[in-house]
Amino acid sequence: MKTRQFLATALAAAAALSFAAPAVQAQGNYKSEYRMSLVLGTAFPWGKGGEIWANKVRERTQGRINIKLYPGVSLVQGDQTREFSALRQGVIDMAVGSTLNWSPQIKELNLFSLPFLMPDYAAADALTQGEPGKRLFARLEKAGVVPLAWGENGYREISNSKHAIKTPADMKGLKIRVVGSPLFVDTFSALGANPTQMSWADAQPAMASGAVDGQENPVAVYQAAKLNTVGQKYLTLWGYINDPLIFVVNKDIWASWSKADQDIVRQAAIEAGQEEIAIARKGMIEADKPLVKELSANGVTVTELSAAEREAFVKATRPVYDKWKQQVGADLVTAAEKAIAGRKQ
């Protein structure tokens, strides 16, 4: 009798262990640290978004998922255009990445770089939060990563060290630093500039030395990087493209987490994205644009284009838009144009 009771107890214990094993095993697969790649650090809205995401995840998983930030795309030696490939290969575990930097691998992401597609923030939201955004997330999933949420670097404005830019003619001959995307080369070449591709790490020294005359980035980046101190005394608000960010996890890392932790990471990404967008737009969405006032107070000549002046740039870059519409995918671009036309102001 005692033998039977012992066997029954042993079997029950074994059964209990067998049910617990997957959970224990899943927990055992967790890494002590997850590497998050960022181009910009926490002094910038971009890096701040990554920090907010990491903190929320660490707190809500009670430390099971501990994320370390790697700004300056240091995991790929500062080469922004290699970030997506490294993410897919597992060199990078997580990222808050730019559609611009990932567009060489995912051509559809060039949608956001079509010159003058998005006239305002409502247009940008219509793309990321609407049907085009869903299509792009599906495309990224097909490419082998897990996209979770949208963020935003912001509208990219142009600065230079030579003179104010008000017309396409003012661009002629200017050496402008651009990211490593053929679409950017086409856009700035169409405006008569000399686009020079280089990483952000190399850009500031190049501006300081005069190797390049100008650059294009959101005002928040211009301000945080103090580009006025490296000769960038002229800034033109032309809003030619918006630069969305995407919160992404490597698919194998994602699969190693429990469903409960996946839900936590996803929700944290969505919230961090919303908070990051608010930070990126701060100082630019108010009627008096306090961020612009701050720049003017620091001796920067800020030029805001009128509708007619902006239209001259639209016309000058229209051939580039038409060429790249086909390369991005005419169906996707048409869907984006419809989403923008129907946006809520």
CSV table of C-alpha atoms in Angstrom, one decimal:
chain,number,residue,atom,x,y,z
A,1,MET,CA,0.0,0.0,0.0
A,2,LYS,CA,2.7,2.4,1.0
A,3,THR,CA,4.6,1.5,-2.2
A,4,ARG,CA,1.5,2.4,-4.3
A,5,GLN,CA,1.1,5.7,-2.4
A,6,PHE,CA,4.8,6.5,-3.0
A,7,LEU,CA,4.5,5.7,-6.7
A,8,ALA,CA,1.3,7.8,-7.0
A,9,THR,CA,3.0,10.7,-5.3
A,10,ALA,CA,6.1,10.4,-7.4
A,11,LEU,CA,4.0,10.3,-10.6
A,12,ALA,CA,2.0,13.3,-9.6
A,13,ALA,CA,5.2,15.2,-8.8
A,14,ALA,CA,6.7,14.2,-12.2
A,15,ALA,CA,3.5,15.4,-14.0
A,16,ALA,CA,3.6,18.7,-12.2
A,17,LEU,CA,7.3,19.2,-13.2
A,18,SER,CA,6.5,18.3,-16.8
A,19,PHE,CA,3.8,21.0,-17.0
A,20,ALA,CA,6.1,23.5,-15.4
A,21,ALA,CA,9.1,22.6,-17.6
A,22,PRO,CA,8.1,24.8,-20.6
A,23,ALA,CA,7.7,27.9,-18.5
A,24,VAL,CA,11.1,27.2,-16.8
A,25,GLN,CA,12.7,26.5,-20.1
A,26,ALA,CA,11.3,29.7,-21.6
A,27,GLN,CA,12.6,31.7,-18.6
A,28,GLY,CA,15.9,30.0,-19.1
A,29,ASN,CA,16.1,31.2,-22.7
A,30,TYR,CA,15.9,34.8,-21.6
A,31,LYS,CA,19.2,36.8,-22.1
A,32,SER,CA,20.7,38.8,-19.2
A,33,GLU,CA,20.8,41.8,-21.5
A,34,TYR,CA,19.0,42.8,-24.8
A,35,ARG,CA,20.8,45.2,-27.1
A,36,MET,CA,18.7,48.1,-28.5
A,37,SER,CA,20.2,50.0,-31.4
A,38,LEU,CA,19.6,53.7,-31.8
A,39,VAL,CA,21.1,56.3,-34.1
A,40,LEU,CA,20.7,59.2,-31.6
A,41,GLY,CA,21.2,59.2,-27.8
A,42,THR,CA,18.8,60.3,-25.1
A,43,ALA,CA,19.5,64.0,-25.6
A,44,PHE,CA,17.4,63.6,-28.7
A,45,PRO,CA,13.7,62.6,-28.9
A,46,TRP,CA,14.7,59.5,-30.8
A,47,GLY,CA,17.0,58.2,-28.1
A,48,LYS,CA,14.5,59.3,-25.4
A,49,GLY,CA,11.9,57.1,-27.1
A,50,GLY,CA,14.2,54.1,-26.8
A,51,GLU,CA,14.9,54.9,-23.2
A,52,ILE,CA,11.2,55.2,-22.3
A,53,TRP,CA,10.5,51.8,-24.0
A,54,ALA,CA,13.4,50.1,-22.2
A,55,ASN,CA,12.3,51.5,-18.8
A,56,LYS,CA,8.7,50.5,-19.2
A,57,VAL,CA,9.7,46.9,-20.3
A,58,ARG,CA,12.2,46.5,-17.5
A,59,GLU,CA,9.7,47.7,-14.9
A,60,ARG,CA,6.7,45.7,-16.2
A,61,THR,CA,8.6,42.4,-16.6
A,62,GLN,CA,10.2,42.9,-13.2
A,63,GLY,CA,13.6,42.8,-14.8
A,64,ARG,CA,13.1,39.6,-16.9
A,65,ILE,CA,13.7,41.7,-20.0
A,66,ASN,CA,16.7,44.1,-19.3
A,67,ILE,CA,17.5,46.4,-22.2
A,68,LYS,CA,20.7,48.3,-22.8
A,69,LEU,CA,20.8,51.2,-25.2
A,70,TYR,CA,23.5,51.4,-27.9
A,71,PRO,CA,23.2,54.8,-29.5
A,72,GLY,CA,25.3,55.9,-32.5
A,73,VAL,CA,24.5,52.6,-34.1
A,74,SER,CA,27.6,51.4,-32.3
A,75,LEU,CA,26.6,47.7,-32.8
A,76,VAL,CA,27.3,48.2,-36.6
A,77,GLN,CA,30.3,50.6,-36.2
A,78,GLY,CA,28.1,53.7,-36.9
A,79,ASP,CA,26.9,52.6,-40.3
A,80,GLN,CA,23.2,53.5,-40.2
A,81,THR,CA,22.3,51.6,-43.4
A,82,ARG,CA,23.6,48.3,-42.0
A,83,GLU,CA,21.3,48.5,-39.0
A,84,PHE,CA,18.3,46.6,-40.5
A,85,SER,CA,20.4,43.7,-41.8
A,86,ALA,CA,22.1,43.4,-38.4
A,87,LEU,CA,18.7,43.4,-36.7
A,88,ARG,CA,17.5,40.6,-39.0
A,89,GLN,CA,20.7,38.6,-38.5
A,90,GLY,CA,20.5,38.8,-34.7
A,91,VAL,CA,23.5,41.1,-34.2
A,92,ILE,CA,20.9,43.6,-32.8
A,93,ASP,CA,18.1,42.4,-30.6
A,94,MET,CA,15.8,45.5,-30.7
A,95,ALA,CA,15.8,48.9,-32.4
A,96,VAL,CA,14.1,52.2,-32.7
A,97,GLY,CA,15.0,52.7,-36.3
A,98,SER,CA,14.4,55.2,-39.1
A,99,THR,CA,12.5,54.4,-42.3
A,100,LEU,CA,15.2,56.3,-44.1
A,101,ASN,CA,18.0,54.1,-42.9
A,102,TRP,CA,16.2,50.9,-43.5
A,103,SER,CA,14.9,51.9,-47.0
A,104,PRO,CA,17.9,50.4,-48.9
A,105,GLN,CA,16.8,47.0,-47.7
A,106,ILE,CA,13.0,47.6,-47.7
A,107,LYS,CA,12.3,49.7,-50.8
A,108,GLU,CA,8.7,50.4,-49.7
A,109,LEU,CA,10.0,52.4,-46.8
A,110,ASN,CA,11.1,55.0,-49.3
A,111,LEU,CA,7.4,56.1,-49.3
A,112,PHE,CA,8.2,58.5,-46.5
A,113,SER,CA,11.1,60.1,-48.4
A,114,LEU,CA,9.1,61.0,-51.5
A,115,PRO,CA,9.6,64.8,-51.6
A,116,PHE,CA,6.7,66.9,-50.4
A,117,LEU,CA,4.3,63.9,-50.0
A,118,MET,CA,3.2,64.9,-46.5
A,119,PRO,CA,2.3,68.6,-46.1
A,120,ASP,CA,1.6,68.4,-42.3
A,121,TYR,CA,1.6,66.2,-39.2
A,122,ALA,CA,-2.0,65.1,-39.9
A,123,ALA,CA,-0.7,63.7,-43.3
A,124,ALA,CA,2.1,61.8,-41.5
A,125,ASP,CA,-0.3,60.3,-39.0
A,126,ALA,CA,-2.7,59.3,-41.8
A,127,LEU,CA,0.1,57.1,-43.3
A,128,THR,CA,1.5,55.6,-40.1
A,129,GLN,CA,-1.8,55.0,-38.4
A,130,GLY,CA,-3.7,54.1,-41.5
A,131,GLU,CA,-3.7,51.4,-44.3
A,132,PRO,CA,-0.2,52.3,-45.6
A,133,GLY,CA,1.2,51.8,-42.1
A,134,LYS,CA,-0.4,48.4,-41.8
A,135,ARG,CA,1.0,47.4,-45.2
A,136,LEU,CA,4.5,48.4,-44.2
A,137,PHE,CA,4.3,46.5,-41.0
A,138,ALA,CA,3.3,43.4,-42.9
A,139,ARG,CA,6.2,44.0,-45.3
A,140,LEU,CA,8.6,44.2,-42.3
A,141,GLU,CA,7.2,41.0,-40.8
A,142,LYS,CA,7.8,39.3,-44.1
A,143,ALA,CA,11.4,40.5,-44.1
A,144,GLY,CA,11.9,38.7,-40.7
A,145,VAL,CA,11.5,41.3,-38.0
A,146,VAL,CA,8.6,42.1,-35.6
A,147,PRO,CA,7.4,45.7,-35.9
A,148,LEU,CA,5.5,47.0,-32.9
A,149,ALA,CA,4.9,50.7,-33.0
A,150,TRP,CA,5.6,54.0,-34.8
A,151,GLY,CA,7.6,56.9,-33.5
A,152,GLU,CA,8.9,60.0,-35.3
A,153,ASN,CA,12.1,61.8,-35.8
A,154,GLY,CA,10.2,64.7,-37.4
A,155,TYR,CA,10.0,66.9,-40.4
A,156,ARG,CA,13.4,67.3,-41.9
A,157,GLU,CA,14.4,70.9,-42.5
A,158,ILE,CA,17.5,72.2,-44.3
A,159,SER,CA,20.4,74.2,-42.9
A,160,ASN,CA,23.6,75.5,-44.4
A,161,SER,CA,26.5,77.8,-43.7
A,162,LYS,CA,26.4,80.0,-46.8
A,163,HIS,CA,23.0,81.8,-47.2
A,164,ALA,CA,19.3,81.7,-46.6
A,165,ILE,CA,17.4,79.2,-48.9
A,166,LYS,CA,14.2,80.5,-50.3
A,167,THR,CA,14.2,79.2,-53.9
A,168,PRO,CA,15.6,76.1,-55.6
A,169,ALA,CA,18.2,78.4,-57.2
A,170,ASP,CA,19.6,79.0,-53.7
A,171,MET,CA,20.5,75.3,-53.5
A,172,LYS,CA,22.8,75.4,-56.5
A,173,GLY,CA,26.2,74.1,-55.8
A,174,LEU,CA,25.7,73.6,-52.0
A,175,LYS,CA,27.4,70.4,-50.6
A,176,ILE,CA,24.6,68.9,-48.5
A,177,ARG,CA,25.2,65.9,-46.2
A,178,VAL,CA,22.5,63.2,-46.8
A,179,VAL,CA,21.8,59.7,-45.5
A,180,GLY,CA,22.8,56.7,-47.6
A,181,SER,CA,19.7,56.6,-49.8
A,182,PRO,CA,19.6,56.9,-53.6
A,183,LEU,CA,16.3,58.8,-53.3
A,184,PHE,CA,18.0,61.6,-51.3
A,185,VAL,CA,20.7,61.8,-53.9
A,186,ASP,CA,18.1,62.2,-56.7
A,187,THR,CA,16.1,64.8,-54.7
A,188,PHE,CA,19.0,67.1,-53.9
A,189,SER,CA,20.6,66.7,-57.4
A,190,ALA,CA,17.2,67.8,-58.9
A,191,LEU,CA,17.5,71.0,-56.8
A,192,GLY,CA,21.0,71.7,-58.1
A,193,ALA,CA,22.8,70.8,-54.9
A,194,ASN,CA,25.8,68.4,-54.5
A,195,PRO,CA,24.5,65.6,-52.1
A,196,THR,CA,27.2,63.9,-50.1
A,197,GLN,CA,26.3,60.6,-48.3
A,198,MET,CA,27.8,60.1,-44.9
A,199,SER,CA,26.8,58.8,-41.4
A,200,TRP,CA,25.6,61.2,-38.7
A,201,ALA,CA,28.8,60.5,-36.8
A,202,ASP,CA,30.9,61.9,-39.6
A,203,ALA,CA,28.5,64.7,-40.5
A,204,GLN,CA,29.2,67.1,-37.6
A,205,PRO,CA,33.0,67.1,-38.1
A,206,ALA,CA,32.4,67.6,-41.8
A,207,MET,CA,30.2,70.7,-41.1
A,208,ALA,CA,32.7,72.1,-38.6
A,209,SER,CA,35.6,71.8,-41.1
A,210,GLY,CA,33.6,73.1,-44.1
A,211,ALA,CA,33.8,69.8,-46.0
A,212,VAL,CA,30.1,70.1,-46.4
A,213,ASP,CA,28.0,73.2,-46.5
A,214,GLY,CA,24.7,71.9,-45.0
A,215,GLN,CA,22.5,69.1,-43.8
A,216,GLU,CA,18.8,68.3,-43.4
A,217,ASN,CA,17.3,67.1,-40.1
A,218,PRO,CA,14.4,67.8,-37.8
A,219,VAL,CA,14.7,71.1,-35.8
A,220,ALA,CA,14.8,69.1,-32.6
A,221,VAL,CA,17.9,67.3,-33.9
A,222,TYR,CA,19.4,70.6,-35.1
A,223,GLN,CA,18.9,72.1,-31.7
A,224,ALA,CA,20.0,69.2,-29.5
A,225,ALA,CA,23.2,68.8,-31.7
A,226,LYS,CA,23.8,72.5,-31.5
A,227,LEU,CA,24.5,72.7,-35.2
A,228,ASN,CA,24.6,76.5,-35.0
A,229,THR,CA,28.0,76.0,-33.4
A,230,VAL,CA,29.4,74.2,-36.4
A,231,GLY,CA,28.5,76.9,-38.9
A,232,GLN,CA,24.9,76.1,-39.7
A,233,LYS,CA,23.7,79.6,-39.4
A,234,TYR,CA,20.8,79.4,-41.9
A,235,LEU,CA,17.8,77.2,-41.4
A,236,THR,CA,14.9,76.9,-43.8
A,237,LEU,CA,11.6,75.3,-42.7
A,238,TRP,CA,10.4,73.6,-45.9
A,239,GLY,CA,9.0,70.3,-44.5
A,240,TYR,CA,9.9,68.3,-47.5
A,241,ILE,CA,9.7,64.9,-45.8
A,242,ASN,CA,8.8,63.4,-42.4
A,243,ASP,CA,11.0,60.8,-40.9
A,244,PRO,CA,8.9,58.1,-39.0
A,245,LEU,CA,10.7,55.7,-36.6
A,246,ILE,CA,9.7,52.1,-36.0
A,247,PHE,CA,10.0,50.1,-32.7
A,248,VAL,CA,11.2,46.6,-33.7
A,249,VAL,CA,12.3,43.3,-32.2
A,250,ASN,CA,14.4,40.6,-33.8
A,251,LYS,CA,12.0,37.7,-34.6
A,252,ASP,CA,14.0,35.0,-32.8
A,253,ILE,CA,14.3,37.2,-29.7
A,254,TRP,CA,10.5,37.8,-29.9
A,255,ALA,CA,9.8,34.0,-30.2
A,256,SER,CA,11.9,33.4,-27.0
A,257,TRP,CA,9.6,35.4,-24.8
A,258,SER,CA,6.4,34.2,-23.2
A,259,LYS,CA,3.1,35.5,-24.7
A,260,ALA,CA,2.6,37.6,-21.6
A,261,ASP,CA,6.0,39.3,-22.0
A,262,GLN,CA,5.4,39.8,-25.7
A,263,ASP,CA,2.2,41.7,-24.8
A,264,ILE,CA,4.1,43.8,-22.3
A,265,VAL,CA,6.8,44.7,-24.8
A,266,ARG,CA,4.3,45.5,-27.5
A,267,GLN,CA,2.1,47.8,-25.3
A,268,ALA,CA,5.2,49.5,-23.9
A,269,ALA,CA,6.4,50.2,-27.5
A,270,ILE,CA,3.0,51.7,-28.4
A,271,GLU,CA,3.1,53.9,-25.3
A,272,ALA,CA,6.7,54.9,-25.8
A,273,GLY,CA,6.1,55.7,-29.4
A,274,GLN,CA,3.2,58.0,-28.5
A,275,GLU,CA,5.3,59.8,-25.9
A,276,GLU,CA,8.3,60.0,-28.2
A,277,ILE,CA,6.1,61.6,-31.0
A,278,ALA,CA,4.9,64.2,-28.5
A,279,ILE,CA,8.5,65.0,-27.5
A,280,ALA,CA,9.6,65.2,-31.2
A,281,ARG,CA,6.8,67.6,-32.1
A,282,LYS,CA,7.1,69.8,-29.0
A,283,GLY,CA,8.0,73.3,-29.8
A,284,MET,CA,6.9,72.9,-33.5
A,285,ILE,CA,3.2,72.4,-33.4
A,286,GLU,CA,2.3,75.5,-31.4
A,287,ALA,CA,1.3,78.5,-33.5
A,288,ASP,CA,4.3,80.5,-32.3
A,289,LYS,CA,6.8,77.6,-32.7
A,290,PRO,CA,8.8,78.3,-29.5
A,291,LEU,CA,11.7,76.1,-30.7
A,292,VAL,CA,12.1,78.3,-33.7
A,293,LYS,CA,12.1,81.4,-31.5
A,294,GLU,CA,14.8,79.8,-29.4
A,295,LEU,CA,16.9,79.3,-32.5
A,296,SER,CA,16.5,82.8,-33.7
A,297,ALA,CA,17.6,84.0,-30.3
A,298,ASN,CA,20.8,82.0,-30.7
A,299,GLY,CA,21.6,83.9,-33.9
A,300,VAL,CA,20.2,81.5,-36.5
A,301,THR,CA,18.5,83.0,-39.5
A,302,VAL,CA,15.3,81.0,-39.8
A,303,THR,CA,13.4,81.2,-43.1
A,304,GLU,CA,9.8,79.9,-43.3
A,305,LEU,CA,8.6,79.4,-46.8
A,306,SER,CA,5.3,80.7,-48.1
A,307,ALA,CA,2.9,78.4,-49.9
A,308,ALA,CA,4.1,79.8,-53.2
A,309,GLU,CA,7.8,79.4,-52.3
A,310,ARG,CA,7.3,75.8,-51.2
A,311,GLU,CA,5.4,75.0,-54.4
A,312,ALA,CA,8.5,75.9,-56.4
A,313,PHE,CA,10.4,73.2,-54.6
A,314,VAL,CA,7.5,70.8,-55.2
A,315,LYS,CA,7.6,71.4,-58.9
A,316,ALA,CA,11.4,71.1,-59.1
A,317,THR,CA,11.3,67.7,-57.4
A,318,ARG,CA,8.2,66.3,-59.1
A,319,PRO,CA,10.2,64.2,-61.6
A,320,VAL,CA,11.9,62.5,-58.7
A,321,TYR,CA,8.6,61.8,-57.0
A,322,ASP,CA,7.2,60.3,-60.2
A,323,LYS,CA,10.3,58.1,-60.8
A,324,TRP,CA,10.3,56.8,-57.2
A,325,LYS,CA,6.6,56.2,-57.1
A,326,GLN,CA,7.1,53.3,-59.4
A,327,GLN,CA,10.1,52.0,-57.4
A,328,VAL,CA,8.3,52.2,-54.0
A,329,GLY,CA,5.2,50.6,-55.5
A,330,ALA,CA,2.5,52.6,-57.3
A,331,ASP,CA,-0.3,50.9,-55.4
A,332,LEU,CA,1.2,51.8,-52.0
A,333,VAL,CA,1.9,55.4,-53.0
A,334,THR,CA,-1.6,55.8,-54.4
A,335,ALA,CA,-3.0,54.4,-51.1
A,336,ALA,CA,-0.9,56.9,-49.3
A,337,GLU,CA,-2.1,59.8,-51.4
A,338,LYS,CA,-5.7,58.8,-50.8
A,339,ALA,CA,-5.1,58.5,-47.0
A,340,ILE,CA,-3.6,62.0,-47.0
A,341,ALA,CA,-6.4,63.5,-49.1
A,342,GLY,CA,-8.9,62.1,-46.6
A,343,ARG,CA,-7.0,63.0,-43.4
A,344,LYS,CA,-8.6,64.7,-40.5
A,345,GLN,CA,-7.2,68.2,-39.9
